[in-house]
Phi, psi and omega in degrees: 000124179276139172235147179232155178218127180264157173202164172108359178290176179163194181252131180217153177279155177305138184091349182275187184226153172217155173234124177262148177237148176221117180253131180251145180214158171107341184193153179293143182260005191301337181264357190237180169246167180220135182190198191229139165238167175220156179218121176265157180304129177077007181239161176288160176294134186241135178291139180247297184196154178205159176225142178270129188293329187289328185222008178064015175296154185231162176216142179231148172288151184300326185285349182241356181303134179086349180243326182252148178225128177259138178218172183217162175233107183299318184296327183262000184051049186226153171236156182230146176239105175274120184245115180244164178050048183292146177235163177304333179291347177274356179296123184183170166271127182258127183245135173262144180206173180256129178270089184291334182247023179103155186286351177264000180284153178292167184300334180296340180264003177264167178200190180055040182297143173279184181284342180093154176225133185280131172241124179235125181246119181267149182272000000 
């Protein structure tokens, strides 16, 4: 059973940067993807970014392309989300999860969600 734990959220001013971390443990990730969704108050969960463990291919949500970068550390079984040029619209709880059916699958096919980490961007 894979477990994940997020860290790195916080409060930042618009235009600033944050880096989120997600550490996975318990099972090899070679068959899966690992990535991020976010959920703002009153809104549906939104896909942010993901990477496929087997070949490091990546996918980004349209609202973060060109501003966010996902990377990974094989030795640490971890992925990182570098978030630049943040705007108040990026304010949300960010969740890390495992893409059991591929990084293009909907959130319903993901699992092992972490507790989430709050990102707040002030204007």
